[in-house]
Tab-separated table of C-alpha atoms in Angstrom:
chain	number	residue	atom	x	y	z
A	240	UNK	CA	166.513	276.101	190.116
A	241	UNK	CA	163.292	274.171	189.324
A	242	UNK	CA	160.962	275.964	191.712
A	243	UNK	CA	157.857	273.369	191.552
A	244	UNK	CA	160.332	270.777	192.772
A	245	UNK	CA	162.319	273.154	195.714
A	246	UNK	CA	159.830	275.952	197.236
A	247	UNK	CA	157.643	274.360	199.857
A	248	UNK	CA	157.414	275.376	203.459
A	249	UNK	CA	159.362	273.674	206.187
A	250	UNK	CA	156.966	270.367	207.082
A	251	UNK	CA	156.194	269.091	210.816
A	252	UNK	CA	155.707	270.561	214.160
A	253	UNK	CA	159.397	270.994	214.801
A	254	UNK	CA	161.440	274.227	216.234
A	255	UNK	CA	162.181	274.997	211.934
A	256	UNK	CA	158.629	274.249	211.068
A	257	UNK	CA	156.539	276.749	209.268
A	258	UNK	CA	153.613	275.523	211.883
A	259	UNK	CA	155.471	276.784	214.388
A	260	UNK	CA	156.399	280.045	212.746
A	261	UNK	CA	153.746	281.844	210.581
A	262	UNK	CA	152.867	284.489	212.906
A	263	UNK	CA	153.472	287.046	210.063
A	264	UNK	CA	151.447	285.650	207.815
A	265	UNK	CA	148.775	284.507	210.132
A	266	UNK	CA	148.802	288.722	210.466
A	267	UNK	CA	148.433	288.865	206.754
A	268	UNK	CA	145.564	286.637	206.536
A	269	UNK	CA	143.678	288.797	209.508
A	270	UNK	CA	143.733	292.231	207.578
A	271	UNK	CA	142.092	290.493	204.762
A	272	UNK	CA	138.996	288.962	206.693
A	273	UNK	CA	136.834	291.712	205.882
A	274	UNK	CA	137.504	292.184	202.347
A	275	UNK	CA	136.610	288.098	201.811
A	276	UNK	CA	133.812	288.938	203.876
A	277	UNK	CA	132.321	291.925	201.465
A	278	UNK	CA	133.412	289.534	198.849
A	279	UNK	CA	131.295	286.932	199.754
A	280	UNK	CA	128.382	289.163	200.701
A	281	UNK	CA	128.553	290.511	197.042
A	282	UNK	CA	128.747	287.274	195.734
A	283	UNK	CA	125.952	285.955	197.619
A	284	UNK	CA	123.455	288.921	196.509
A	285	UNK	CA	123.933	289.839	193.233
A	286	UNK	CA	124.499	286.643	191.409
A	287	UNK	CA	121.918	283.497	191.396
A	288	UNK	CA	122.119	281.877	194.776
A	289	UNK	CA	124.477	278.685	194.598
A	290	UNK	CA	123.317	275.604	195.593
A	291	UNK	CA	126.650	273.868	194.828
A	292	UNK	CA	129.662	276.663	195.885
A	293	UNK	CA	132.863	276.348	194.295
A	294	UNK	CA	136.112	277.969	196.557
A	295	UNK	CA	139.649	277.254	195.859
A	296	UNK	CA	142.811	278.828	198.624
A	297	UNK	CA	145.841	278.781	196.417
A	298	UNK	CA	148.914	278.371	198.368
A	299	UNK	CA	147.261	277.079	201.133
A	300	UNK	CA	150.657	275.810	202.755
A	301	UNK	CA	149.807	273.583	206.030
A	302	UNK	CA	149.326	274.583	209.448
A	303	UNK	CA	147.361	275.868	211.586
A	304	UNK	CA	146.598	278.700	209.416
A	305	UNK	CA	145.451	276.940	206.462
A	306	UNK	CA	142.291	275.559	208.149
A	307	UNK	CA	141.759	278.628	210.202
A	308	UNK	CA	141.406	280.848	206.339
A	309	UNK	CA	139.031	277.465	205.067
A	310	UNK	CA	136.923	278.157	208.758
A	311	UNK	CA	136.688	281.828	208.040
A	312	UNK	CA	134.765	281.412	205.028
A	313	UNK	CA	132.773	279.052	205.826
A	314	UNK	CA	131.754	281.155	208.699
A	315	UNK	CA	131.133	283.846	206.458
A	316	UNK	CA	128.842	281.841	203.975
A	317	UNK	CA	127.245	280.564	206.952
A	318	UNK	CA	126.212	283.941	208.400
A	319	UNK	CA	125.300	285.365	205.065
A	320	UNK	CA	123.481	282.781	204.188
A	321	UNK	CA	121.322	283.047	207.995
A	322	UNK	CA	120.995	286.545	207.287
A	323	UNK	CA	119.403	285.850	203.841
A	324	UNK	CA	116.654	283.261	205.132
A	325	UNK	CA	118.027	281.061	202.567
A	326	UNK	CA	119.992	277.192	203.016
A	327	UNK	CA	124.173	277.083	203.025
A	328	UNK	CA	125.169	276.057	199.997
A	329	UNK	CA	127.288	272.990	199.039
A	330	UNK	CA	130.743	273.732	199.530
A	331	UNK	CA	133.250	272.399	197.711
A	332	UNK	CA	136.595	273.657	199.474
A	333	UNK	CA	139.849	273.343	197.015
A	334	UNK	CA	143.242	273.168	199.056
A	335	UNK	CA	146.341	274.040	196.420
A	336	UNK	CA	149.335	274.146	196.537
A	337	UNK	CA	153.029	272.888	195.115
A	338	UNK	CA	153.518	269.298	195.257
A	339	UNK	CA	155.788	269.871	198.001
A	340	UNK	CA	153.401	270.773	200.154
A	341	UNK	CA	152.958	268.929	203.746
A	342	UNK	CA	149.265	267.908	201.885
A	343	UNK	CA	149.416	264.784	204.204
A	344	UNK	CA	149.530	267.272	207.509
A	345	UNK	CA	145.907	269.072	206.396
A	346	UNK	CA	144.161	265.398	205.546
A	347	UNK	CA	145.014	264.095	208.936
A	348	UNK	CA	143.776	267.420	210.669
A	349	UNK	CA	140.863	267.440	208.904
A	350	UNK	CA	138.470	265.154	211.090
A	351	UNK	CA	139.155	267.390	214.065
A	352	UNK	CA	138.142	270.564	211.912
A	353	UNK	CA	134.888	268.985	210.894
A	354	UNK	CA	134.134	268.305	214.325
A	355	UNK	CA	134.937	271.876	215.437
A	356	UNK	CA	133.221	273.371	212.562
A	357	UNK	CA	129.905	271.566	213.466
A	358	UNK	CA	130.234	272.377	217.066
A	359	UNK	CA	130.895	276.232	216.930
A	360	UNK	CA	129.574	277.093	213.715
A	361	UNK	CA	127.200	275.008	211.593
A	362	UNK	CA	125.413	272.363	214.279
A	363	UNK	CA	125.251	268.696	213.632
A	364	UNK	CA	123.346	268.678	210.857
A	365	UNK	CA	125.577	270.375	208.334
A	366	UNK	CA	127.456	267.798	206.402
A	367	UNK	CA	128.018	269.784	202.797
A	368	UNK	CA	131.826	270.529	202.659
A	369	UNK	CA	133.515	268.618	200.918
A	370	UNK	CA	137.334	269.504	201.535
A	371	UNK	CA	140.227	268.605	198.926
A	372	UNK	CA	143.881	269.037	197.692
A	373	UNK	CA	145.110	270.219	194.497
A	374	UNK	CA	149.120	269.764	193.963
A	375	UNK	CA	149.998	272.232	191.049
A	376	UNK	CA	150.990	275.762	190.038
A	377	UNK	CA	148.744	278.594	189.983
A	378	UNK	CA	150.538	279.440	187.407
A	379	UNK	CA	148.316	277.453	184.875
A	380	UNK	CA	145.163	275.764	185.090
A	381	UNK	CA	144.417	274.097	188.473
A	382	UNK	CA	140.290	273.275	188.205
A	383	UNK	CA	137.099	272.539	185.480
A	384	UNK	CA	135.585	275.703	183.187
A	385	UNK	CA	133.623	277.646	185.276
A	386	UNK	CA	133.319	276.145	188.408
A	387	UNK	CA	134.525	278.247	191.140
A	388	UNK	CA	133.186	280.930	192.763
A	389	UNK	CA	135.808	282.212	195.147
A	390	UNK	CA	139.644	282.317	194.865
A	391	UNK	CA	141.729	283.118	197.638
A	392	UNK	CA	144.893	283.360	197.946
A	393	UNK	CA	147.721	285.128	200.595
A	394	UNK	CA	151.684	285.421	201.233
A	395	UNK	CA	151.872	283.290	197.789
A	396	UNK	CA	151.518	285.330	194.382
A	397	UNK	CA	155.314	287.278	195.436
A	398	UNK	CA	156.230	283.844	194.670
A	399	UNK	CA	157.511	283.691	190.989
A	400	UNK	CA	157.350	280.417	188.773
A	401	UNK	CA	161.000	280.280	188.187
A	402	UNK	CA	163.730	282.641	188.646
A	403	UNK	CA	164.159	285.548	185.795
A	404	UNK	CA	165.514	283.641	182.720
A	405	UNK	CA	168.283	286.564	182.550
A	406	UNK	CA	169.466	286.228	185.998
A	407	UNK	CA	169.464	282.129	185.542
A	408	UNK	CA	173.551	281.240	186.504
A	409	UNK	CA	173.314	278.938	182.871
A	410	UNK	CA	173.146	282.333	180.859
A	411	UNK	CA	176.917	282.349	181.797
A	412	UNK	CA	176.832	285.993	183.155
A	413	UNK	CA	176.895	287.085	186.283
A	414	UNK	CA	174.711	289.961	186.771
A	415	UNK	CA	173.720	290.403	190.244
A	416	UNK	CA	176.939	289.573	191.661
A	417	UNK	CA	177.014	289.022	195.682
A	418	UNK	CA	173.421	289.026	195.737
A	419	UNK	CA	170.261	286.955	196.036
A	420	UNK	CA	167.457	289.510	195.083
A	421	UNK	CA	166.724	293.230	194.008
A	422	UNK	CA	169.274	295.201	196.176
A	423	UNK	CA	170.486	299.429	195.690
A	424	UNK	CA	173.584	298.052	194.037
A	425	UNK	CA	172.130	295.441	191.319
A	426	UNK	CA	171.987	296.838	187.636
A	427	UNK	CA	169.116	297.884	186.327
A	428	UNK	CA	168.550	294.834	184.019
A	429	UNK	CA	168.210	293.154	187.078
A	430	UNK	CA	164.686	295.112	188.156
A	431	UNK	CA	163.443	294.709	184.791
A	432	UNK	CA	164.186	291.099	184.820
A	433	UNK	CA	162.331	290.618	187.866
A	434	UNK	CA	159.443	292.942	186.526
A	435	UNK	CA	158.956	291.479	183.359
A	436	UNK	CA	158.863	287.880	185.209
A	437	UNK	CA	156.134	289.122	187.538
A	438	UNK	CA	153.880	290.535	184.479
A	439	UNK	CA	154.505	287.401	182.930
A	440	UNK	CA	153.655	285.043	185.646
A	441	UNK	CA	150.638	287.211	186.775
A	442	UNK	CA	148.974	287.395	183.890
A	443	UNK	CA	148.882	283.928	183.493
A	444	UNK	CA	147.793	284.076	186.780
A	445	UNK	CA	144.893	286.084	186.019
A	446	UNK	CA	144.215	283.787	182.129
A	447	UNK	CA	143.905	281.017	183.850
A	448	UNK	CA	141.299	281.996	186.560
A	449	UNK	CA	139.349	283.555	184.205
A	450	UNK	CA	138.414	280.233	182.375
A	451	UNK	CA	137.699	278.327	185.634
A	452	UNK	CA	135.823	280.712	187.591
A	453	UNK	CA	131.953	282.078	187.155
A	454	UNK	CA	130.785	285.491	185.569
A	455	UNK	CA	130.550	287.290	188.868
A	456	UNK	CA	133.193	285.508	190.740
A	457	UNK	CA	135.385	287.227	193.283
A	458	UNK	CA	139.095	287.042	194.250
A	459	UNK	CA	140.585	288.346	197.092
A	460	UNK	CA	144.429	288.061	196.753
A	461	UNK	CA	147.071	289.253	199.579
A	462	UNK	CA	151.274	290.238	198.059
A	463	UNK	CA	154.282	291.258	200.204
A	464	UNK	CA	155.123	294.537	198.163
A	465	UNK	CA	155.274	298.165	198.212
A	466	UNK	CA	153.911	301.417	197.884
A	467	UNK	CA	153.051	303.451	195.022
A	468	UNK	CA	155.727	303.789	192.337
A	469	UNK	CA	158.006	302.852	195.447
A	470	UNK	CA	161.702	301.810	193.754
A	471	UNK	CA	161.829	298.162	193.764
A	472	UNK	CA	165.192	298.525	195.158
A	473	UNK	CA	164.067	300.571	198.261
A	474	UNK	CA	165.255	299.408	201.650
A	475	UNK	CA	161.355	298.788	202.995
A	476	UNK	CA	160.734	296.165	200.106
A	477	UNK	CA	163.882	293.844	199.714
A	478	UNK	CA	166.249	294.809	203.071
A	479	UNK	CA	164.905	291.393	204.049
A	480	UNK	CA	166.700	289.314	201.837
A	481	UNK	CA	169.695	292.272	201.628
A	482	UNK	CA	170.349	290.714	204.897
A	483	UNK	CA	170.205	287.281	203.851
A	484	UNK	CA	172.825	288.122	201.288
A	485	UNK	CA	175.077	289.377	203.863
A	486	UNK	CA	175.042	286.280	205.998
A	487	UNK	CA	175.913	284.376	202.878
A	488	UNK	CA	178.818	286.879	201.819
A	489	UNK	CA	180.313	286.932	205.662
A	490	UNK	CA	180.439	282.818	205.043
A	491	UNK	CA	182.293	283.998	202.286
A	492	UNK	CA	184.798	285.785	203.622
A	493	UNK	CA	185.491	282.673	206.144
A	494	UNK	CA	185.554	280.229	203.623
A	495	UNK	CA	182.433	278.023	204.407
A	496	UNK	CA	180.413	278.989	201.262
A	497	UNK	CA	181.894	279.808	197.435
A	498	UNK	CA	181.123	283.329	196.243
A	499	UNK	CA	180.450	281.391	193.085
A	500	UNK	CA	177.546	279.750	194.911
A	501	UNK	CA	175.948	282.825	195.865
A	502	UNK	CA	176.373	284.718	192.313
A	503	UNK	CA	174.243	281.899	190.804
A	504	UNK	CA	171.310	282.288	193.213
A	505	UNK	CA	168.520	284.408	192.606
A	506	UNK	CA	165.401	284.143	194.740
A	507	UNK	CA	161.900	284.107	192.572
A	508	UNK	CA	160.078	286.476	194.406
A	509	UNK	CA	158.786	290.064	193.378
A	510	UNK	CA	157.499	292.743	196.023
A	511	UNK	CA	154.626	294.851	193.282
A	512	UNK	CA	153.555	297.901	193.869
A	513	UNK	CA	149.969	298.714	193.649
A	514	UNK	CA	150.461	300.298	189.853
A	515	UNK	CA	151.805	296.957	188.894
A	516	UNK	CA	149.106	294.498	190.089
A	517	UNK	CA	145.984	297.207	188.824
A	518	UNK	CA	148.016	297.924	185.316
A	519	UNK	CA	148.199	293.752	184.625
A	520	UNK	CA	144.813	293.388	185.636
A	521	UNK	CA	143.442	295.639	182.845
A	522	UNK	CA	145.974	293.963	180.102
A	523	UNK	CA	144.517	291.001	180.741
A	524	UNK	CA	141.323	292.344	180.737
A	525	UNK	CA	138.951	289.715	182.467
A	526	UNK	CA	138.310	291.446	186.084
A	527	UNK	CA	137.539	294.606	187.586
A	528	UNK	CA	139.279	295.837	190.872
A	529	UNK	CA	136.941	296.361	193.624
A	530	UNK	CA	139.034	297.591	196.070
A	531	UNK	CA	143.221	297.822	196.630
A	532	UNK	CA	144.887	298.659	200.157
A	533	UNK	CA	148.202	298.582	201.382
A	534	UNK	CA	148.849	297.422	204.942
A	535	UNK	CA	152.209	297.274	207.330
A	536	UNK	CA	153.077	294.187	209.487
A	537	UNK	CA	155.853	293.680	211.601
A	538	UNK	CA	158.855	292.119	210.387
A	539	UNK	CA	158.905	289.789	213.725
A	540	UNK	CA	154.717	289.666	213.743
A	541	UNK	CA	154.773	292.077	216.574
A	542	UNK	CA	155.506	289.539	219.020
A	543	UNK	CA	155.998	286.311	220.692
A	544	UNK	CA	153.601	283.568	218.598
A	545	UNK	CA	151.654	281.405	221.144
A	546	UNK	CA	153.852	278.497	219.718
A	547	UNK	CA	156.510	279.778	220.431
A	548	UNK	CA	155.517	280.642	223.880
A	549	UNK	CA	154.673	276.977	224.446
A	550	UNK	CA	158.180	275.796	223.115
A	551	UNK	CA	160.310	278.100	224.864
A	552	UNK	CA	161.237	278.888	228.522
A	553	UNK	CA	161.758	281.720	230.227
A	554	UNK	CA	165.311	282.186	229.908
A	555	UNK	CA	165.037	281.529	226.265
A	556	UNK	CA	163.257	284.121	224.888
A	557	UNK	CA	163.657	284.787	221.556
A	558	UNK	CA	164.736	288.066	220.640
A	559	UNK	CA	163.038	289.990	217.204
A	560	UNK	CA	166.288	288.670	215.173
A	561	UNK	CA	165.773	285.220	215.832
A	562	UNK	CA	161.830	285.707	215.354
A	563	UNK	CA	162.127	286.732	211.952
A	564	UNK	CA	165.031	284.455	210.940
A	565	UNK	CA	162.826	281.353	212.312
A	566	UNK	CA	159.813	283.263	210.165
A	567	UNK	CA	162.300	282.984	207.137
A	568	UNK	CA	163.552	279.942	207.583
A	569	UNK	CA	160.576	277.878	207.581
A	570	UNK	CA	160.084	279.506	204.325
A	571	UNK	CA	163.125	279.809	202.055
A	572	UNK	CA	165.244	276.993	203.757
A	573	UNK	CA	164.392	274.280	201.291
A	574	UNK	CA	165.304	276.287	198.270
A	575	UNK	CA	168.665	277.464	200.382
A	576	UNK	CA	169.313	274.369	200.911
A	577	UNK	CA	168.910	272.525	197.337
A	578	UNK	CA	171.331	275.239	196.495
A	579	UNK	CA	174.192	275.982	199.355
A	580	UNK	CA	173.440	272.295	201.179
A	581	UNK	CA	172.549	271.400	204.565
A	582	UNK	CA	175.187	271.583	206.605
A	583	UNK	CA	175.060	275.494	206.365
A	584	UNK	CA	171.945	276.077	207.376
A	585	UNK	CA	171.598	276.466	210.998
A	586	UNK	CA	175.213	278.545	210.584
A	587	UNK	CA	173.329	280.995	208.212
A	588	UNK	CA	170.525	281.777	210.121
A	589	UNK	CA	172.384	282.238	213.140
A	590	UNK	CA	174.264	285.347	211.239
A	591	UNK	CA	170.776	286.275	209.417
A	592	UNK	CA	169.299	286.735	212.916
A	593	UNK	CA	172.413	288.522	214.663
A	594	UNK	CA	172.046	291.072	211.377
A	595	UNK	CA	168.041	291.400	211.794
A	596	UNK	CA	168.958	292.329	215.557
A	597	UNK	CA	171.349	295.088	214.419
A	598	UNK	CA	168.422	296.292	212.554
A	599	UNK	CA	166.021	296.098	214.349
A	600	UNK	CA	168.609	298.574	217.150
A	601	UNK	CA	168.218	301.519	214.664
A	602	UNK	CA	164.457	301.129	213.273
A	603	UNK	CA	161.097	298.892	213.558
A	604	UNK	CA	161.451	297.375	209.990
A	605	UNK	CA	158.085	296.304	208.521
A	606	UNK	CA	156.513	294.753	205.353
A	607	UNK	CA	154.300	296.296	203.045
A	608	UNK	CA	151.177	294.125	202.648
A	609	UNK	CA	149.234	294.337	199.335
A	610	UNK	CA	145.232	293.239	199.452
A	611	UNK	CA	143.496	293.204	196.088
A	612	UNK	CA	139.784	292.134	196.058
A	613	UNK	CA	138.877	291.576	191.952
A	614	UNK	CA	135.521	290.464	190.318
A	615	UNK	CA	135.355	288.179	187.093
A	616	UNK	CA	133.545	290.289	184.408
């Protein structure tokens, strides 16, 4: 699986769109406001005052959530910069993301954002950000030497670059048989596959930031993962796609998938713990950690979304199984699909959300939330 060319979230406004379902990580994006705001603060004091500001949100994704992170910083700069006595700073705002990407949904929403922006924030007068789109991996160099200042980034870095060479279906061995991800019954090579992908990928992560952002620079980066020295295999960090597996093995059983199918599919994703992330960070050796937190979020974003509230009546209200298989959906569907095709789709998340319901009857299942705030040395 070619994961540049398959892992974007579902496009549009429609009932599978990622628009329409990002509740969760909207959540996600709210516990981090304060650490980008005592990033920025920092930033702003203790290094010479910008006149030209360099910020880059790397896996931006579209939706309403994408310009509602780019709004929260600029907010910030703008207050810090009031409280300073001193002018905003140019901003020059870098959108990334896969090719994939709905890029064309952000342009067109932009005009309306500028407009907003002026109106509630900045006043008329403030026309110095300067808004674009990078296509590309993060895993590799995205921007110039040394010219950003702030690198965000949430619900993205899980995310691998490609699927663990060993568990890759062409090896000819089928080691995580009946299975899509980490689960209590995969082999141990399997969890050291998926680790030594994540170290890989990460520090590359972390190499090529360091060449493209400023001595002093901060990043403030938000991971699905899991507690301290917490077994990659534990229920709390991978039940979510142990569930997914299920649906796919009860097609199975009835004939409308191969098993074959499923043994060669492997998501590229990794849940870190907090050791993981800090230990990288000080191979690589070009940032300091400011601060690390864990937080818990709702599997089904604790309720209703207000777009979801607009698209549904009152007899069909969605229960917390078919919240989170909607959440999942718009996010993994185009890679299920490349793989198992179409026509299965709406089948599969019908089961995935009657399973997440049975789940959700014995506990109140939630994701561990990782947020990392880093400094360039």
């Amino acid at each position: 699986m070619e994961v540049m060319q398959v892992l974007h979230m579902n496009k549009g406004e429609g009932e599978t769109s990622y628009a329409q379902n990002s509740t969760v990580q909207r959540n996600i994006m709210t516990l981090a406001n304060s650490f980008i705001e005592e990033a920025l603060a920092v930033l702003l004091c203790n290094n010479n005052y910008p006149e030209s500001m360099g910020i880059a949100d790397l896996g931006c994704s579209s939706g309403p959530n994408t310009l509602m992170l780019v709004s929260e910083v600029i907010g910030a700069i703008y207050a810090i910069s009031r409280q300073m006595e001193r002018p905003m700073p140019e901003l020059r705002v870098s959108l990334n993301d896969l090719p994939g990407n709905d890029f064309n949904d952000i342009f067109v929403s932009l005009p309306a954002f500028y407009n907003k922006l002026k109106e509630e924030k900045l006043g008329s007068g403030f026309d110095q950000c300067f808004i674009s789109g990078v296509p590309g991996s993060f895993y590799g160099r995205l921007f110039p030497r040394r010219s950003l200042h702030f690198v965000h980034s949430s619900s993205s870095l899980h995310w691998l670059s490609q699927v663990p060479p060993a568990l890759d279906s062409k090896a000819g061995v089928t080691l995580n048989k009946g299975k899509i991800y980490i689960s209590k019954t995969s082999p141990l090579s399997v969890l050291e596959a998926y680790l030594v992908q994540f170290q890989k990928d990460f520090s590359l992560f972390l190499r090529s930031r360091s060449e493209e952002m400023v001595s002093g620079g901060r990043m403030v980066l938000s991971f699905m993962g899991r507690r301290i020295s917490e077994d990659p295999s534990n229920e709390r960090s991978c039940h979510q796609w142990e569930l997914l597996s299920h649906a796919l093995m009860s097609m199975v059983s009835e004939g409308f998938v191969q098993e074959e199918k499923v043994d060669s599919f492997n998501a590229p994703y990794y849940a870190p713990c907090p050791e993981e992330l800090e230990s990288e960070i000080m191979k690589e050796g070009s940032f300091t950690v400011d601060c690390l937190k864990a937080f818990e979020v709702d599997w089904d974003g604790g309720s209703s979304s207000s777009h979801e509230a607009e698209n549904c009546t009152k007899s069909e209200t969605l229960t917390s199984g078919q919240r989170v298989a909607k959440t999942i959906r718009a996010v993994v569907e185009s890679m299920l699909e490349s793989h198992f095709g179409k026509e299965i789709m709406d089948e599969l998340f019908r089961r995935y959300a009657l399973l997440v319901d049975d789940y959700f009857s014995k506990t109140r299942p939630k994701y561990v939330n990782l947020v990392i705030s880093i400094t360039k040395k």
